[in-house]
Every structure is written in C-alpha cells, then in structure tokens.
C-alpha cells in the first residue's frame, strides 16, 4: 500500500492519469450495466413473447388437426375412400406430435385440462367411435351413423376450438401487458443511469478540485516566488519536501536561485570591471576622435596640397610654372587675386586677377611693401584693411580685405619667392593660414625643382655644346652595342641627319651596316668595334680606317671604356678625322721619296760619268761631253737643293722678306735680261702698260718669281715662238702675264701645277728638266705679297701665267715707324703688335689696319710693355721669340703682374708650338707661324666680340 | 752580240748607260717611257731589258708585269734601275718579275759587270 502511495506521490502525471482512468472506468462500468440491463429486459420480453406465440401456434395446430380429423372422417363416411381414411391417421399423428410439443411447454392448469380432454376424446374416438362409425358407413347404415356422430361430436372439439380462440385473445392481451412492462423497465433504467452519471460528475469535480489544490496552488506559489525572485525580492516557499514534479521544480528553482544569486554576484563584479573598461574605452574614443579631427584636418590640407601639386603645370618652363602656381594657389586658398615674385635674378613674376600695370608695379616695389615684414619675419604676414574703391566695385558699404604676404623659403632658409594673396570680403581662418604656409613649402619645392632643372639644363647645354664643338666624332656605345649618344661631328662624318632611319635606336648591327656602306674594307673595323664593345681588346687601343662616303676621309678610331662605379657601362668610341695628318704624312713620305729620286738622278749622272772618265780611255770629245754633263748635272743638283731649301724656308715662315715699294716693271725687265741667255729661237716681247706702277715687294724674291716664270716659258717652248710679257693695272691691282706658244699643260695637270715636285708626266718634258719646285716657289712668294697667280693653258698651244699684286698706296709709309698715338684717339680699337720679324710685322699690320684696327707695332718687348699703359690696347699680339732677353713670355709675365694690364687679352703669334705653356698662363689664343694673316683678324674680332668690357 | 733594251726617261742617265754598254759591244735599243718600252718588248725579243722604275706613262713595275704576261717573254732577263733603294721596293720589284735590281746612283762598271753576269747566266 505504501508502495502505491509512493507511486502516486512521485508523479503528478501518474496521479492525474489514475484519476482519469478511474473516472473513465466508472463511466464504462455504468454503461455496461445499463446495456446489460436493457438487453436482459429485451431478451425476457422476447422469450415470453415467443412462448406465447408457440403456444398459440400449437393451439392453432391442434385445433386444425382436430378439425381435419373430424372432417376427414366425415369425408370418408361419405366417400369411403382410402385416401380419406389415411388422411385421418396422418392428421392423428400430426395432432399427437403437436400435443406432445404443447405439453413440453409450461402449461397452465386450464390448458392441461383441455389437452387431457382432447386426448381423452381422441382415445375414445379411435378406439370405439371410429370403428363403429366405419362399420356403419360401410354397411350404409347412415342412420346409425348419424346418430352416432351427433352423439359424440360436439364436446371436446368444440371446446378446443373455442379455447384456441380464447387463447389467442389471451395471448394478445398478455403481449400488450408485456410491452407496457418493457417500456416501464427502460424508463426506470434510464433514470438510474442519469443518476449514476451525475454521481460520476460529482466525483470528477471532487478530483479536479483536489488536483487544483494539489498542483495549482504550489505552481502559482512557485511562479509568484520566481517572479518575486526575478524582481529581486527574497522568495520563500516550502515545497522542497515533496517528491513530485512540484518538489523537483521547487528544488530546481531554489538551486537556480542560489546559482543565479552567486552568478549575479559574479556578474556584478564583471559588470563593474566592464564599466571601468568602458570608461577607459570612452577616453580612448575621445582621444581617437580628437586624432581623427586632426587627421581630417591634415587630409584636407593634403588634398589641397595634392591639388596644387597636380594642377601645377608639369612644366619646366619658369613662366609657365609661375603662372600655374599663382592661378592654382588663388583658387585653392579661395583668394580673389594674388601674385608670385621670384626674388632671384630676373625678378620673374606672375599675377592672377591683377592688371599688368599693377603686377609690374608690385614686382618692382614689393620690397617696399608690407612684404618686407613677411620677409623679415620669415613667416606669413596678414594685413586687414578696407577695400579700395576699385575692389569695392559698386558696393557702397565698406568691405574688409585680407592681404596675406607669404615669403617662400628655400633650402637654406633664404627667401626665394614672395607671394601675395588677397581675399576680399572674407576672413582668413587660422587653419587657412596654416595651409598657406604649407603650400608655400610645396611651392618652394616646385621652384627648387625648377632651379635644379635649370641648372642641369644649363650644364647639359654646356656639355652638349662642348661635345658638339669637338672636332672628333664621339659615339657612346653601351655594352650591348647600342649607340646611346653621338655628337654633331659624328652625324657629319657618317652623313646622317638623325638615327631615325634606324628607328632612333642604332644597334651594333645597324652601325655595322652603316660601316659596310661607308667604309673601305670594313671588316677589320667591324671586328675591332665588336671586340671593343665586348671589352676584349687588349693592347690595341686604336685603328685607322678609310671612309669613302660622303667624302673620302681617313679616320682614326680609338676608345675609352666608361665605368659607372666599378661596372663597365659602355665604351666611348672616338672617330678622329686624320685626313689632314694622313695627307701630310703621305705627302711627307712622298716628298722624301720624290726628293730622294730627284737627288739621285743627277747624282747618278755625276758619279757615273766621273767613273767612266776615271776608268776608261776616252776620246777628248767624249771626255769633254762627259765633263760638261757632270757640270750641268751638278748645277742642277745645286739648283734643286737651293730651290728646295728656299721653299722650305718660305713654307715654314722663316724666310725673311725685305719689303719695299718697288717699280715692278723694272724688276720684270731685269728678269727678262737675265733669261735672254737661255733664249734660242724665241721671241721675247715686252708689253708695258703700267710703267710707273709700284708694289710693296721684296725685290730679290720678285726677281726670282719672274725669272722662274720666263724661264719656264722658254723651257716649255722647245720649238721657240713668241713669249709675251704683259704688264697692266686693273681695279687697284697690278697684273703681269707671261704668255708662251709652247707645249701647253694638260687640263688634268692644272690643279697640281703649283705643288712641290709636280711635273707634268710626259717624257718629252723630261728632256726639258727641272726641279718641279719652281712654280711652288712662285706661288709661295706671291702669296706672301698678298698676290694671286693663275694659269690659263691649252695643250699644244701654250700657257699663260698671270700674277696679280696689290698696288702700293703712297700714303702708307711702310711699317718701320713706331708711333705712340694718344689713347684719346677714338674709333678703331687699339691693337698692340709685338713682332721682331719686320716683314711679318708689316704684313700683319696691314692686315689689321685693312680691317679697321689701329695697330701699334713694337719690336722690343720692354718698350712695348712700357708703352702699353698709355695705349691701353684692346688686344696684345705677341711673338714669343723677340730679339732681346726680354722675350714674349717675359712680356706676358710682366702684363700679368700689373693690375692695369692683366685683363688685356693676349694672342700669341709664334713658330714655337707651346700652346700648353700658354694655356697654363690662361692664354687660349695661339697662332702658329706661318699662318694666314686674316686668321689674326678673325681671332681679334672674336676676342673683341666676347670681351667688350675690357 | 746580245741585244739590250734600255728604258729610261732621264736623257743624261740614258746616255750614261748607253755609252757604258755600247763600249762593251752590246746592241742597245732605247725607250723614253714605259709605254714605248713595252711596245719595243712586244716588237722583238731582247736578251736583256733594263728598266727605270719611275717612268712617265707606265712605271717600270707595270712594264715588267705586262711583259711577264706575254707568252714568249716569260723568261727574258730584266734588270731594274731605281732611285728607290729601300728593301721593300726591291722586294716589290723582284716579286713583280724582275731578275735583278740596281739602285741609283750606280757605278757604270758595276752595271757592266752585272749585265755581263746576267747575260752569261
């Protein structure tokens, strides 16, 4: 029992389920009882009804069979048929059967009486009556029969029939009673069931109430306690002892409350910690916000700066840059107008929103404006003022204007530019001021960049000019063979305009191709360059090659490796045009060879004939002939040597000329006289149309000229003929022509006619003999006299040589005098010429005077230096080798040591090649004798053009 | 007697050589320049050809080269006279096909001896 109790107490569900099952069981039991009751009532009713029916049917059957027996008997009486008879017995059997059945049933007394009566009747009937009656019938004794029948007929049978009828009525009545009874029973049963259900409901209500008291109360108490707890109040309940869910719930709740309580404490601690953290975070956030503010401020500034940088025209043109700076700065700072001025040389400036006049005025006077303060402060200076009328335009009320003076500082804190920004009607915030300062730094950078660019551009230009001035073709090739840079001379040498036809990039292969086209025997050169580029050449540092296009040149190529740090960067190929040297060299060796040939020929004759004379027995006429030949050849040798030495002297400038005014006609005639001895069949004609013409000349040399010319005319007219010498003046010059009717000169020989040892290559002329130097000497002498010689010749008809000399102007009193014109003479520049070779001095003096300079000629250095202070010449031309101890170098040193003289440009004119020493003394102008006089003029002009301030 | 062709443009030297060799009994024919010399060479066969190096119209070297190109002049003796005495010049001459070389100035007696040697050999 205790176990069951525990079973129930443990679970509310179990309890609830038990109660529910109990209730349902009661209802079910009630229902079953009711159904059972009803069905029993019904079955009782049906059983009694069926019994009565069966009784009734049996009564009916009995009645019927009885009736039939009687009737069949009577039929048989009448008809005497067997069938009727048999039927009587059949009916008797059926009757007996029914009676037997009937007897089985519960019979009332009356019924038993009736049945017994019937049985008694038929016992009699069949045992007596019938066999009698049958006998009567068979005997036809109807009378007896009738009486017999009538005697016994009526009693039990009729009685039975009426009973049957009565019984039927009784049954009907009994059935009715039964029905009524049944209805009554049902009604009673229904009432009982309703009462029963009501009882169950009451029980249920009781159960529910118990349940609600048992569950609802504690639950609501618990929920109240929970909600109180949730509200934070103290909650108390005491269901913990219970074993069911409530108990468990209560315990759990209590545990939970305890846990929560402890958690809460923990949480409170955590919360406090969090709060502290939050405070900290908040502080950090504030800091961050502050930083963010600064950053966005910075960002704004940077944006502006970037805008400035981006918008600054990407130019390296100063003016463009300034324009760009001021335009953008005015826009960026929200100013209305502004101006930037560079403080350096040139004072470039650019204005925005200003009239040209105002801008120019400020550019010239900014130093006197408030800018001076900004410059002094080296910081912004802000000035607020009322707008001027112009600035106010049509506004009538006063407008505030803010001028911001900004000095732009360079790297070394020097002022490189000044800025003025003007804002009309708006104030300049502190932040804007800072921004302007920042932008000023940016501008400083831009200007510095420009400065660097200008400087590097200047350097580049200098380098470029230097490179292009060099007379060597310079080519920089990198280690891959790509040509990186060439100079002007290079283009000239290879006859290229640009490298464009090589796609702007000349690879080694392109260059080789170029060389293939332009160089004679290019393979060796190509190989050389290939090795040089690869850095493989050892020992050989240069080679020579021959260019045949565009003009024939001999070129020496040498190279210098170019290093960047320690790494080979490329190779500098230098193509040096050595055509002149080559020619000189070639001419020299040719000359030596020629001289040797020219000397050996007469020597061979002299030696040969002398040997024959010595070792042979010869006839006197042959001896004579040989001796005469020896003499002639020895003379030829002498002439040759003399001519040769003359020419050498003249060419080297060492030949001195004794220049004097001379009547040329007389000289020519003298020469003619001298040559008359050589004349055989020639007719010398003298045609003088300038008898009194005077030239400034060295008599002896002029005599040599005409002797040579007349001698040539005679020599090369082996068959005689007229030789006309014609003297005349033309356009201030004296012309002398020697015309012969001789062999003439082939046209191809004319260009070389005046070259040394040149002889028209023809055997018949070999007979004529000659040194091949005569005309070269003539030309040299004539050049020295500022003259010209020309030739006109037709092969086989004769030749005409014409000499042209300047006529001597009598007012020119020669060059000997040493005048000291006063420095106050104006006009032409004073040039001092210190030269001890008088001929040369006179010549140079004429050259310079002819070009409008005033020349002061000195032969001694000391006198010259002494005079220099009073003359103050613009240029001093000095020979190094002067006659006294006081030579050219002494003059230069003296000049350098004196303040008044050390700035005077010096030109050295000397036969010594001492350019290095001159360069050390800072003298760049060096003329090596012999030189053409006009070169001096060119140099002096250059100097005076370059140095106008001296 | 042996026939010698002398090609020399300098008349004085021509006379010297001619006189020297004629006295020895040689038959001398002269030419005044290279072209003329080559014409003579083509015309007839000489026992010896004496050529000056520097001659107008055709140099001695050219004459030698052209002579050696001729079918029947391959072995004609050639002596070259030259004012150029350098070894290189001599080599050039010998390479071109000359048999011997004498530089100017030369001794007539040496020349006679050399000519004799060449004709004997």
Coordinates of C-alpha atoms in Angstrom, one line a residue, chain A residues 593 596-597 600-601 603-605 607-609 611-612 615-616 622 625-626 629 633 636 761-763 766-767, chain B residues 9-16 19-20 23-24 32-33 54 56-57 83-85 104-105 107-109 112:
Chain A
X593 CA 110.7 59.7 -101.9
X596 CA 115.4 61.2 -103.0
X597 CA 114.5 60.4 -106.6
X600 CA 119.6 60.5 -107.0
X601 CA 119.1 61.1 -110.7
X603 CA 124.0 62.2 -108.6
X604 CA 123.9 59.1 -110.7
X605 CA 124.9 61.1 -113.7
X607 CA 129.0 59.7 -110.3
X608 CA 128.6 57.6 -113.4
X609 CA 130.3 59.9 -115.8
X611 CA 133.7 56.9 -113.1
X612 CA 133.8 56.5 -116.8
X615 CA 138.4 54.2 -115.6
X616 CA 138.1 54.5 -119.4
X622 CA 133.7 62.4 -125.2
X625 CA 130.9 65.9 -123.3
X626 CA 131.1 63.9 -120.0
X629 CA 127.3 66.8 -118.4
X633 CA 124.1 67.9 -113.5
X636 CA 121.0 71.0 -111.5
X761 CA 104.2 63.5 -116.5
X762 CA 105.4 63.3 -120.1
X763 CA 108.6 62.0 -121.5
X766 CA 111.7 65.0 -119.1
X767 CA 114.1 66.2 -121.7
Chain B
X9 CA 113.3 58.8 -119.1
X10 CA 116.2 60.8 -117.9
X11 CA 118.3 61.7 -121.0
X12 CA 121.5 62.1 -119.1
X13 CA 121.2 58.7 -117.5
X14 CA 120.2 57.2 -120.7
X15 CA 123.4 58.5 -122.3
X16 CA 125.4 57.1 -119.4
X19 CA 127.7 54.7 -123.6
X20 CA 128.8 52.3 -120.9
X23 CA 131.5 50.3 -125.4
X24 CA 131.2 46.7 -124.3
X32 CA 112.0 57.1 -123.3
X33 CA 109.0 56.0 -121.3
X54 CA 109.9 55.8 -112.3
X56 CA 106.1 58.5 -117.4
X57 CA 103.0 56.8 -118.7
X83 CA 116.2 55.6 -107.3
X84 CA 114.3 53.9 -104.6
X85 CA 116.7 51.9 -102.6
X104 CA 120.7 54.9 -108.3
X105 CA 123.3 56.2 -108.1
X107 CA 128.6 52.6 -110.8
X108 CA 128.7 52.1 -114.5
X109 CA 131.4 49.4 -114.0
X112 CA 128.6 46.4 -116.9

